[in-house]
CSV table of C-alpha atoms and ligand atoms in Angstrom, one decimal:
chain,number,residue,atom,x,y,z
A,67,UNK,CA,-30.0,8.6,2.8
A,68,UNK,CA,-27.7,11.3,3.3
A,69,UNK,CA,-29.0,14.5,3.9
A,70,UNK,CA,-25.9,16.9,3.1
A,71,UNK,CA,-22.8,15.2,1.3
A,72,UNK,CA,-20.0,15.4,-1.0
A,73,UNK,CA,-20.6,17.2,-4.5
A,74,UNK,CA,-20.0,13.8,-6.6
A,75,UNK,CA,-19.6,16.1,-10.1
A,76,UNK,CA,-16.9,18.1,-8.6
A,77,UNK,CA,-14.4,15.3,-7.1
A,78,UNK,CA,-15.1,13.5,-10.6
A,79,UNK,CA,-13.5,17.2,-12.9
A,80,UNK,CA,-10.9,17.4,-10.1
A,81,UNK,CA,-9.7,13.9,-11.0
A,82,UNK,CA,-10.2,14.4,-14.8
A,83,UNK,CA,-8.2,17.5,-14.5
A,84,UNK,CA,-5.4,16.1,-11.9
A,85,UNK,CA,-4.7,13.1,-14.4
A,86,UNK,CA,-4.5,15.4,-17.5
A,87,UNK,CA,-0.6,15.5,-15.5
A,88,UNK,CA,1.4,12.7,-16.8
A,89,UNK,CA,-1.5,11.1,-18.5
A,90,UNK,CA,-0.3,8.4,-21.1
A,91,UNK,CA,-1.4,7.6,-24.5
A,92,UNK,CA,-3.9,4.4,-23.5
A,93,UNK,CA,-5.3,6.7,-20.2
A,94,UNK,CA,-3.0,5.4,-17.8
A,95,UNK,CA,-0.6,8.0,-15.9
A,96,UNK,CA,3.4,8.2,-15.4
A,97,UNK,CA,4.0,10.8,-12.8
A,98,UNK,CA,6.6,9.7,-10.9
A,99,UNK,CA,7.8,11.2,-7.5
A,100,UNK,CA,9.5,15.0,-7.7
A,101,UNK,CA,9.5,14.4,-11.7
A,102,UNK,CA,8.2,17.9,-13.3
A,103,UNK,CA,4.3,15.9,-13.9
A,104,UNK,CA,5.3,15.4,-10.1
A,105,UNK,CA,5.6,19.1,-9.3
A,106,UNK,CA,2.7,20.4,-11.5
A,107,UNK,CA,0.2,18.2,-9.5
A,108,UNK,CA,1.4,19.8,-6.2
A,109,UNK,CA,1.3,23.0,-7.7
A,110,UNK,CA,-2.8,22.4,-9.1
A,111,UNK,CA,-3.4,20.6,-5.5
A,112,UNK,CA,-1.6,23.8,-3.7
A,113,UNK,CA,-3.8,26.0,-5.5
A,114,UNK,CA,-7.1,24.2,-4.6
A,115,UNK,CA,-6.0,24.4,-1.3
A,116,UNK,CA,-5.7,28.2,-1.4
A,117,UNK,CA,-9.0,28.5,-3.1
A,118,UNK,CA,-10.5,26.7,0.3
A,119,UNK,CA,-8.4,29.1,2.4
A,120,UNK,CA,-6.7,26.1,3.5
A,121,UNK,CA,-3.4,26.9,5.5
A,122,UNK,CA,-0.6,25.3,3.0
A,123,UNK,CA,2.4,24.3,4.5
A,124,UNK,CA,5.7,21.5,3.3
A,125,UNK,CA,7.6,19.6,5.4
A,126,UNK,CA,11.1,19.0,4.8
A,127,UNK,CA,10.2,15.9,3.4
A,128,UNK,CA,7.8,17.0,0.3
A,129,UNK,CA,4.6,16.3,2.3
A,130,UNK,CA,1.9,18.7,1.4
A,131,UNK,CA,-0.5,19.7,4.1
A,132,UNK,CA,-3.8,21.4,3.6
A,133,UNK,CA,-4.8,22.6,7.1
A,134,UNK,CA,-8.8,23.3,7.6
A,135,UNK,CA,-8.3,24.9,11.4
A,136,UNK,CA,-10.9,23.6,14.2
A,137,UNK,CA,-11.8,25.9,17.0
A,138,UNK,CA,-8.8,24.4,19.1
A,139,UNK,CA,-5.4,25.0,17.9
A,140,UNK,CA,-3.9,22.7,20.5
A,141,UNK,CA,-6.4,20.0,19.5
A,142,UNK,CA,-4.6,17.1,17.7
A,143,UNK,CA,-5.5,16.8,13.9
A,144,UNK,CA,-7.7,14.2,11.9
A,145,UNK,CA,-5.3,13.8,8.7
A,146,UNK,CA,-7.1,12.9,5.4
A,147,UNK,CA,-5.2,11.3,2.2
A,148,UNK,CA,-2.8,9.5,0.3
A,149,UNK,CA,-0.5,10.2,-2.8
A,150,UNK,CA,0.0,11.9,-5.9
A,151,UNK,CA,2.9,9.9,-7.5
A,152,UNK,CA,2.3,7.3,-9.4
A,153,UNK,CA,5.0,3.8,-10.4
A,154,UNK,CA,5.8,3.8,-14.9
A,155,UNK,CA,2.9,3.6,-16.7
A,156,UNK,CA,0.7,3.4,-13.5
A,157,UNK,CA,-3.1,4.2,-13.3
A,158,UNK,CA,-5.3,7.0,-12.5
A,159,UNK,CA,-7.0,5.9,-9.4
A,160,UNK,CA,-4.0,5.1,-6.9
A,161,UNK,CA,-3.0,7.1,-4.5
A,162,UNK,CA,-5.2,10.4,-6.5
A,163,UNK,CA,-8.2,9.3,-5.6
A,164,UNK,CA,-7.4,9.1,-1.7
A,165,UNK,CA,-5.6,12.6,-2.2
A,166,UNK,CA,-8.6,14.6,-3.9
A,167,UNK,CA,-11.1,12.5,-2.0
A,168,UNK,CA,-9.9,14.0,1.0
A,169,UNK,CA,-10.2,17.3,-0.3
A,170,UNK,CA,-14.0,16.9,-1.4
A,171,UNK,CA,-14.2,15.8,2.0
A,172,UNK,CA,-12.6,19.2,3.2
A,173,UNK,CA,-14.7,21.5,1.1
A,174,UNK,CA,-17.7,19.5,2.3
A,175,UNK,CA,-17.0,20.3,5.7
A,176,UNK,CA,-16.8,23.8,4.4
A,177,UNK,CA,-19.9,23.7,2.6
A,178,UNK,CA,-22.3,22.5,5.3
A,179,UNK,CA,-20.4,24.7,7.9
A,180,UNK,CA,-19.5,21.7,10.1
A,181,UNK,CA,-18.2,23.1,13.4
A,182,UNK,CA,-15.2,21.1,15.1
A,183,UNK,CA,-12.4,21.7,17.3
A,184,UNK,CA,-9.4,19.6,16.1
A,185,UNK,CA,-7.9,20.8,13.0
A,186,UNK,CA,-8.8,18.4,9.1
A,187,UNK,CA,-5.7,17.9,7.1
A,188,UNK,CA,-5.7,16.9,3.8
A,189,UNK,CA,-2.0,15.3,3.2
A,190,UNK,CA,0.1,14.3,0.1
A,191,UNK,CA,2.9,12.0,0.9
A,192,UNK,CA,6.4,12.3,-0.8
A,193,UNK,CA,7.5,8.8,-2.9
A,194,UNK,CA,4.6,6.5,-1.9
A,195,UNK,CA,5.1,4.3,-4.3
A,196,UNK,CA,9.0,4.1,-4.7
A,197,UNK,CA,9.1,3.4,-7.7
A,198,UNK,CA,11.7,6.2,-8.8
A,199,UNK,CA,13.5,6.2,-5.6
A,200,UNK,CA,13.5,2.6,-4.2
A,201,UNK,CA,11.9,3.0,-0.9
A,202,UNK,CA,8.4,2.7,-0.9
A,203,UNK,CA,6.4,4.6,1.8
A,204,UNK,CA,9.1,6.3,3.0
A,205,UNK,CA,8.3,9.7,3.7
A,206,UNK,CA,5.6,8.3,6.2
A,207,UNK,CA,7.8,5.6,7.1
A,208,UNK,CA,10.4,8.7,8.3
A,209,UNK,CA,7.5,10.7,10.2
A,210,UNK,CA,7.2,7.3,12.1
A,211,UNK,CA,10.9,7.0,12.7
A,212,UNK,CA,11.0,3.6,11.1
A,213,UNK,CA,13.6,4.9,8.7
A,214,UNK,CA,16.1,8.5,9.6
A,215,UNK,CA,15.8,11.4,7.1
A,216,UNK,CA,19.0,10.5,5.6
A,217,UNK,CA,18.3,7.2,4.4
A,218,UNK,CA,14.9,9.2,2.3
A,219,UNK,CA,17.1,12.1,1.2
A,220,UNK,CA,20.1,9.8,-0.2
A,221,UNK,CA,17.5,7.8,-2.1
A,222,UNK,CA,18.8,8.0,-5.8
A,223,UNK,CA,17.0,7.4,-9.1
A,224,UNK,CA,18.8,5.3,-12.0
A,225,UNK,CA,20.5,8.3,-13.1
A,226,UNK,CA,22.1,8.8,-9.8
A,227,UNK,CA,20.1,11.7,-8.5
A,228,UNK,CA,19.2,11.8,-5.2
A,229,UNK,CA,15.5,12.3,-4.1
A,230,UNK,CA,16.9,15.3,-1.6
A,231,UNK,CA,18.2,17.3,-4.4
A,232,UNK,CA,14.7,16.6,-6.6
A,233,UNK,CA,12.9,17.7,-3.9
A,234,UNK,CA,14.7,21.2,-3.5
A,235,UNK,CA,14.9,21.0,-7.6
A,236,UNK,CA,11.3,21.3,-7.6
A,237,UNK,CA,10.7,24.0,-5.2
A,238,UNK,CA,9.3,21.4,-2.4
A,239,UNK,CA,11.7,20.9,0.4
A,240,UNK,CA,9.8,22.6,3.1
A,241,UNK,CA,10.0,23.2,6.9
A,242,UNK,CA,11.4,20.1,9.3
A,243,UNK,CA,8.6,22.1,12.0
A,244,UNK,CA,6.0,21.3,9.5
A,245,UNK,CA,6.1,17.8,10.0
A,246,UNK,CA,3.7,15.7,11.1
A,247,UNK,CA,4.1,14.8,15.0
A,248,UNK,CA,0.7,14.1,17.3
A,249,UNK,CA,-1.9,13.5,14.9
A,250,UNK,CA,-5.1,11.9,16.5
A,251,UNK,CA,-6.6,10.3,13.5
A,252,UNK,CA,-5.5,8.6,10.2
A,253,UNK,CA,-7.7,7.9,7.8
A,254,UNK,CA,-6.7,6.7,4.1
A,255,UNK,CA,-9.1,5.8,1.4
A,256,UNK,CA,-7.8,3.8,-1.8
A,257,UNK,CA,-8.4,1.5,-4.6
A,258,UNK,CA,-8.2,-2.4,-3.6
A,259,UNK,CA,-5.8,-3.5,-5.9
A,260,UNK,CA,-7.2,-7.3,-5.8
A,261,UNK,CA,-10.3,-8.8,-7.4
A,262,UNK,CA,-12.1,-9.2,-3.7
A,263,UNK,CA,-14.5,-6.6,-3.3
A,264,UNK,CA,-15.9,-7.4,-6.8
A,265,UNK,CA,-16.3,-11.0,-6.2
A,266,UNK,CA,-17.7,-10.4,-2.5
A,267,UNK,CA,-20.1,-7.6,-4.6
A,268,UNK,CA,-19.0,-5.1,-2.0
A,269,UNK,CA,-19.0,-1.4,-2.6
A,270,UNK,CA,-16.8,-0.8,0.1
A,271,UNK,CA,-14.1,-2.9,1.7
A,272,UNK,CA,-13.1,-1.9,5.4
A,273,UNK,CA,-9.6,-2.3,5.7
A,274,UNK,CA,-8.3,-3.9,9.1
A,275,UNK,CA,-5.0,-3.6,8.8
A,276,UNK,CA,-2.4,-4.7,6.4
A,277,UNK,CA,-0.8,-7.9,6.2
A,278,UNK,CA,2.6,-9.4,7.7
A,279,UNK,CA,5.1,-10.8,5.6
A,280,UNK,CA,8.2,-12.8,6.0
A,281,UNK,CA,10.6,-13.8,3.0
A,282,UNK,CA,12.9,-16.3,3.3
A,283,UNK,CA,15.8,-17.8,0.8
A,284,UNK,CA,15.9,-21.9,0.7
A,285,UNK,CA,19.0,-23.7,-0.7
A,286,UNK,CA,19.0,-27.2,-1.3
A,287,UNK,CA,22.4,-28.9,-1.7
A,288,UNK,CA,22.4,-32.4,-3.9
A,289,UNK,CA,25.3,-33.9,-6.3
A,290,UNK,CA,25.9,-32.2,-9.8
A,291,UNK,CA,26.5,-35.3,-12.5
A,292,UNK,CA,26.0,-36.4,-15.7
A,293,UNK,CA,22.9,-36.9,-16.8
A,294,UNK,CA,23.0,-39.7,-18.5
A,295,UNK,CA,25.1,-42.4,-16.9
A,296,UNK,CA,23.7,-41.8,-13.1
A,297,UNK,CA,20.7,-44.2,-12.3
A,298,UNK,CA,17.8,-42.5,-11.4
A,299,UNK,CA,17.2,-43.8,-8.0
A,300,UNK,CA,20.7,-42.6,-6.8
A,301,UNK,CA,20.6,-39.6,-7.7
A,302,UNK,CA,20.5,-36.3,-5.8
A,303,UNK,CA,19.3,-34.0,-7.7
A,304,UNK,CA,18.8,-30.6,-5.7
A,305,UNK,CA,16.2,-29.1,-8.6
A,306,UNK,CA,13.9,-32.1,-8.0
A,307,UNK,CA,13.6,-31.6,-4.3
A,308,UNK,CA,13.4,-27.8,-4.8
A,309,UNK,CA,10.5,-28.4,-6.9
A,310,UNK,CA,9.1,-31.0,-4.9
A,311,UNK,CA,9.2,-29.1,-1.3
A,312,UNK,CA,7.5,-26.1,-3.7
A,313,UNK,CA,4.8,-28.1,-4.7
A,314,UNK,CA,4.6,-29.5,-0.9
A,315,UNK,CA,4.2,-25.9,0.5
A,316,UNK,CA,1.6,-24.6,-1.9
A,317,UNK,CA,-0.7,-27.6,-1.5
A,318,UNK,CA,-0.5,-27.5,2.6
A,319,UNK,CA,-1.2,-24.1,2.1
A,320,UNK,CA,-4.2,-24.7,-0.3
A,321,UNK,CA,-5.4,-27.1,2.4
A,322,UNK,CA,-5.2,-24.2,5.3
A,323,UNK,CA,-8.4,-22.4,3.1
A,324,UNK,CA,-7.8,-19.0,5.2
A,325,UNK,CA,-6.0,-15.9,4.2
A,326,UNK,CA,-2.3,-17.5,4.5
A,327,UNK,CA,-0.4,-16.9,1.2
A,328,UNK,CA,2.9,-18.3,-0.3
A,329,UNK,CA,4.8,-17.3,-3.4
A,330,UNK,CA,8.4,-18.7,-4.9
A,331,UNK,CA,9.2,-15.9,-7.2
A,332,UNK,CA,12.9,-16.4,-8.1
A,333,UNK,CA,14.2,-19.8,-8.6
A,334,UNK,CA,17.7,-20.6,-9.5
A,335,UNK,CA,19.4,-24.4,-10.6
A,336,UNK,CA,23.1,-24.6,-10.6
A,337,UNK,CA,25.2,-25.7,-12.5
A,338,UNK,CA,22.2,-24.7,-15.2
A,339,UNK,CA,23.5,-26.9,-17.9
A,340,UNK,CA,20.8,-28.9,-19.8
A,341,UNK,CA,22.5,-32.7,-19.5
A,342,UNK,CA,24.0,-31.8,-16.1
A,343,UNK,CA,21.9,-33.1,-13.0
A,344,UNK,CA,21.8,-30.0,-10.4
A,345,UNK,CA,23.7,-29.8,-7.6
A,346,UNK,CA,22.0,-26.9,-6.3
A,347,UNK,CA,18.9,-25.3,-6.4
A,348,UNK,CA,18.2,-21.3,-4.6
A,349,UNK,CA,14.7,-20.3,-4.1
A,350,UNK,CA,12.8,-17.3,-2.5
A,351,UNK,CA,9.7,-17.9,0.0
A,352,UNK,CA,7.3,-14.9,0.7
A,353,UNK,CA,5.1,-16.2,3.1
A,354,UNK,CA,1.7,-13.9,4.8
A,355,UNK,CA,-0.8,-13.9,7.3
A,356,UNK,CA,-2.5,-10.5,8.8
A,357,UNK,CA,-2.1,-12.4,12.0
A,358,UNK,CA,1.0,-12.5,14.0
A,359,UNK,CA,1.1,-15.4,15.9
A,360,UNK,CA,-0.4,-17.3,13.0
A,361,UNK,CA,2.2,-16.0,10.5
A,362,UNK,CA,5.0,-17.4,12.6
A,363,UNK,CA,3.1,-20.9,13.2
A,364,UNK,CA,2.7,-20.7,9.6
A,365,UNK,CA,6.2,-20.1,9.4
A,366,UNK,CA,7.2,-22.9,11.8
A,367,UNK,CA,5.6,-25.5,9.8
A,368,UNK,CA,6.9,-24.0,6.3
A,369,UNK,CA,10.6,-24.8,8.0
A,370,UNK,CA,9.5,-28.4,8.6
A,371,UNK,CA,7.8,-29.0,5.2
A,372,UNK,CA,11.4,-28.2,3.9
A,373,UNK,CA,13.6,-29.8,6.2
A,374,UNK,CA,11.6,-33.4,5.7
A,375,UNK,CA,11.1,-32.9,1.9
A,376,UNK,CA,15.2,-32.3,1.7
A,377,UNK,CA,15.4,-35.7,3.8
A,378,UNK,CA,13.3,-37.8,1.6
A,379,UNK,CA,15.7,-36.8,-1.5
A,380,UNK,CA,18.6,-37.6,0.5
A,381,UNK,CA,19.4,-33.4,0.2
A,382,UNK,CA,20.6,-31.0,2.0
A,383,UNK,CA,19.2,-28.2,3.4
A,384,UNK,CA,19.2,-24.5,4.7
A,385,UNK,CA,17.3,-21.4,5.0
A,386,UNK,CA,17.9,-17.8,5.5
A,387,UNK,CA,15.3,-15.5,6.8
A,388,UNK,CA,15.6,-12.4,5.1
A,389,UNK,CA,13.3,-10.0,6.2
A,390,UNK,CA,9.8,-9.9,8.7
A,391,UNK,CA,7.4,-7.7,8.6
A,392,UNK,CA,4.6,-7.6,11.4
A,393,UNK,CA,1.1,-7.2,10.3
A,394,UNK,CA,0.1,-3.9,11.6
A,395,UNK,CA,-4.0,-4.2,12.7
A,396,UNK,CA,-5.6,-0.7,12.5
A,397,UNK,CA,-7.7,0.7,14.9
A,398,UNK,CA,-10.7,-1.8,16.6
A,399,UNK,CA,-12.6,2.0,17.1
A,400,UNK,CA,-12.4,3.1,13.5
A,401,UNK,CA,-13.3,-0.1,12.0
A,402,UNK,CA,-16.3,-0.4,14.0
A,403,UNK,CA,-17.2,3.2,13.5
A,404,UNK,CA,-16.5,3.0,9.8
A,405,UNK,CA,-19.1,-0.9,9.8
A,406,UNK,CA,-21.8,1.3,12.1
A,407,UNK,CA,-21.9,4.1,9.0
A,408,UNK,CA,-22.1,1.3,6.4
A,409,UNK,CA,-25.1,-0.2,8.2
A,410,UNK,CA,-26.9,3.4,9.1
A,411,UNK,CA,-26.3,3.9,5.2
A,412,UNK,CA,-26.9,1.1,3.9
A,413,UNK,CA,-24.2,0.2,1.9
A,414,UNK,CA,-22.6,-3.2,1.5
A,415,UNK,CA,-19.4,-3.6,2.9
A,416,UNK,CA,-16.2,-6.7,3.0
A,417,UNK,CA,-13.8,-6.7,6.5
A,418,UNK,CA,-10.0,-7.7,4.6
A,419,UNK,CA,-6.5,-7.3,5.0
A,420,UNK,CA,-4.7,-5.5,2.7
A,421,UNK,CA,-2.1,-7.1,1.3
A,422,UNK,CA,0.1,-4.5,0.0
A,423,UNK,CA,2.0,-1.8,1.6
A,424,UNK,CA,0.7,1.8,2.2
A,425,UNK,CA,1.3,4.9,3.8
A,426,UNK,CA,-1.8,3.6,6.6
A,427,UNK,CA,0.4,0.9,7.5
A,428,UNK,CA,3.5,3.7,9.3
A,429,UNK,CA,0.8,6.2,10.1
A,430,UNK,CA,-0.8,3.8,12.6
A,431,UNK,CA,1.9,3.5,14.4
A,432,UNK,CA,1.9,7.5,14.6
A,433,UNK,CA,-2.5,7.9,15.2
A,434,UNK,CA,-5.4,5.6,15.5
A,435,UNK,CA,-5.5,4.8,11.5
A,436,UNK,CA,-7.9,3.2,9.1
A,437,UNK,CA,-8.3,2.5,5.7
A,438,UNK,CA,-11.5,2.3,3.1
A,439,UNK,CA,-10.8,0.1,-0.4
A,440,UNK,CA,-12.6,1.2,-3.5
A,441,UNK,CA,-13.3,-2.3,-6.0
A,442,UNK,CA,-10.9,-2.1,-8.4
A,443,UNK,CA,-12.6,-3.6,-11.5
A,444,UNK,CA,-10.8,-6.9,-12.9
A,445,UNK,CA,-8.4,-6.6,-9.5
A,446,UNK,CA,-6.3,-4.5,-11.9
A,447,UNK,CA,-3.4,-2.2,-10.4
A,448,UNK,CA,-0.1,-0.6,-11.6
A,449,UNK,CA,-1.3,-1.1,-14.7
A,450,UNK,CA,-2.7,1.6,-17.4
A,451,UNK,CA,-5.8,-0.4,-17.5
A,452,UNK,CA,-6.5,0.1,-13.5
A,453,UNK,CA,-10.4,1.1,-13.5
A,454,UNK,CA,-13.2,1.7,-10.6
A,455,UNK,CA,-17.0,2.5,-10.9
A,456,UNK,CA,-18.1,6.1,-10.0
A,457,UNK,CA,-20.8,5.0,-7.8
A,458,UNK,CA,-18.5,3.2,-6.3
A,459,UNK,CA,-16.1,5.6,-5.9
A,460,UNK,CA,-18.7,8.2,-4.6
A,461,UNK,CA,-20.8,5.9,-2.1
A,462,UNK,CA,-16.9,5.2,-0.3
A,463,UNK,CA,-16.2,9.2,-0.5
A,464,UNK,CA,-19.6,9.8,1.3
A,465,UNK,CA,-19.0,7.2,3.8
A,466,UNK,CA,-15.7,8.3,4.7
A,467,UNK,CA,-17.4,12.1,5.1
A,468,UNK,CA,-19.7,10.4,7.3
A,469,UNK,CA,-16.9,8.9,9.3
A,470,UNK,CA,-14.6,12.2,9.6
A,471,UNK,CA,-17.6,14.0,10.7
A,472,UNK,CA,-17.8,11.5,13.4
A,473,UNK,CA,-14.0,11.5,14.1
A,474,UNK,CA,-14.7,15.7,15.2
B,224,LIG,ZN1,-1.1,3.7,-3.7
């Protein structure tokens, strides 16, 4: 067992008291980004950084920094945390708990009087979850240089106001200096979001990396007619194909049993008239693997389960690719450190991908990063009903202590 750890009754108030901002009426939470539920959580997490003595600083983009120095102030930093924003009518545990974990984390470094050289930052990052400004990760994805400042400070909400003008509404558009630049370690715990670590009775799920994704847009061209008159075994009807290559590329991937995922979630049939056979049929492919090479084979063979089905119903056929996005693997180092604390402690443990996006996935391409998933209960996420276990919760807090101790 551990000898010194985390103070499991204090991280539990902080949370109580962090989600009493923006809390809804069935316990879920709506606190979106630089919304005034927004700026009173930075405030309360700005002022439990100043009760640690932490050194507070705000980047130009929102980011909240609180700065435990190490005996090195040219060493580069291990940065701790997540988010405090949440989507409409989200739940409690995203993004906060990985924001006020870190902190336990920091004032249990203070507590036992770890020494260390490079300095511990606890971070919060600015719109995670773009939900209110429609950019998800993007304050991370700008301290990366994936995206320009512009394209985050131009962001605009439904009413038309922009997420730069928010940010200096609310009193949090800090210093460009402040930013993020050579950061050493990332480390970022957070709920699962799936049903995994439940069904694999885990109480901790070591997260490699996050998964690739492609989307595509497949149109199949037949002959609009009437439908009555035209024989069914001339016909070309675009819908049926559609449907057909759909039902082909689910069951292949069924068949590959591995982590390969594939999801049609728009579908459109012109003309869209109900005694008119269609003439066209529109659908969206979003296609995953967490491994590269594998995606695109994946990818390769998705193209040819198309192209023949469109052949055998005398169709035709074309796709668009629309978007790619690499799987980004974490660290080998910090997933084998964060497996050797599981096994010194004890604690059962899953290797996944995670298949959502998070603020990990543009760190790592800024600092060695690494994530740890907390079950979520029933697989539940953006959703007022998103739950986790407190043991849970606390045995993945005191194995990430361990593994920031061992990161100094
Ligand atoms: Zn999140």
């Amino acid at each position: 067992m551990i000898a010194v750890s985390i103070n499991e009754a204090r991280l539990y108030d902080r949370f109580q008291t962090m989600n009493r901002i923006g809390e809804t009426e069935r316990g879920g939470l709506h606190r979106l980004a630089l919304s005034d539920e927004d700026k009173q959580a930075r405030d309360l997490l700005v002022d439990w950084f100043k009760e640690l003595h932490l050194t507070v600083r705000v980047d130009d983009l929102g980011n909240i920094y609180g700065i435990k120095p190490g005996s090195d102030p040219s060493a580069k930093p291990v940065v701790i945390g997540s988010h405090l924003d949440s989507v409409p009518k989200g739940g409690k545990y995203d993004g906060t708990l990985g924001v006020l974990a870190a902190l336990e984390i920091v004032e249990s470094l203070i507590d036992e009087g770890v020494s260390h050289e490079q300095p511990v930052i606890v971070v919060n990052f600015t719109n995670e979850e773009g939900a209110r400004f429609p950019k998800p990760m993007i304050s991370s994805g700008v301290l990366s240089g994936v995206y320009q400042t512009e394209d985050m400070f131009q962001l605009a909400d439904d009413s038309g106001i922009t997420l730069g003008d928010e940010l200096k509404r609310i009193g949090y558009a800090g210093e460009k200096d402040f930013r993020l630049k050579d950061v050493d370690k990332f480390i970022e715990l957070h709920i699962e979001q799936g049903p995994v670590l439940i069904e694999q009775q885990a109480a901790i799920g070591i997260v490699e990396g996050i998964q690739g994704l492609s989307w595509h847009e497949a149109t199949f061209i037949g002959e609009a007619d009437h439908a009555g008159p035209s024989p069914m075994s001339t016909r070309k009807d675009a819908a049926v194909g559609a449907f057909k290559a759909m039902t082909a590329l689910h069951e292949w991937v069924l068949s590959l049993e591995d982590e390969t995922s594939i999801t049609f979630g728009r579908i459109a049939v012109e003309p869209h008239v109900v005694n008119v056979i269609p003439g066209k049929a529109v659908f969206s492919i979003d296609i995953r693997h967490p491994e590269k090479e594998i995606l695109e084979q994946r990818i390769d063979k998705m193209k040819q389960i198309l192209t023949e089905t469109a052949l055998r119903f005398d169709l035709d056929s074309q796709l668009e690719d629309l978007s790619f996005m690499p799987p980004a693997p974490f660290s080998q180092k910090l997933v084998q450190d964060l497996e050797n604390v599981c096994l010194s402690e004890k604690v059962s443990y899953h290797r996944m991908y995670s298949g959502a996006g998070h603020d990990a996935m543009y760190m790592n391409r800024l600092a060695e990063t690494i994530m740890l998933f907390v079950p979520s209960i029933d697989g539940k996420s953006h959703n007022e009903k998103e739950e986790s276990r407190w043991e849970d919760i606390h045995q993945c807090v005191k194995v990430m202590y361990e593994l920031v101790k061992k990161q100094l």
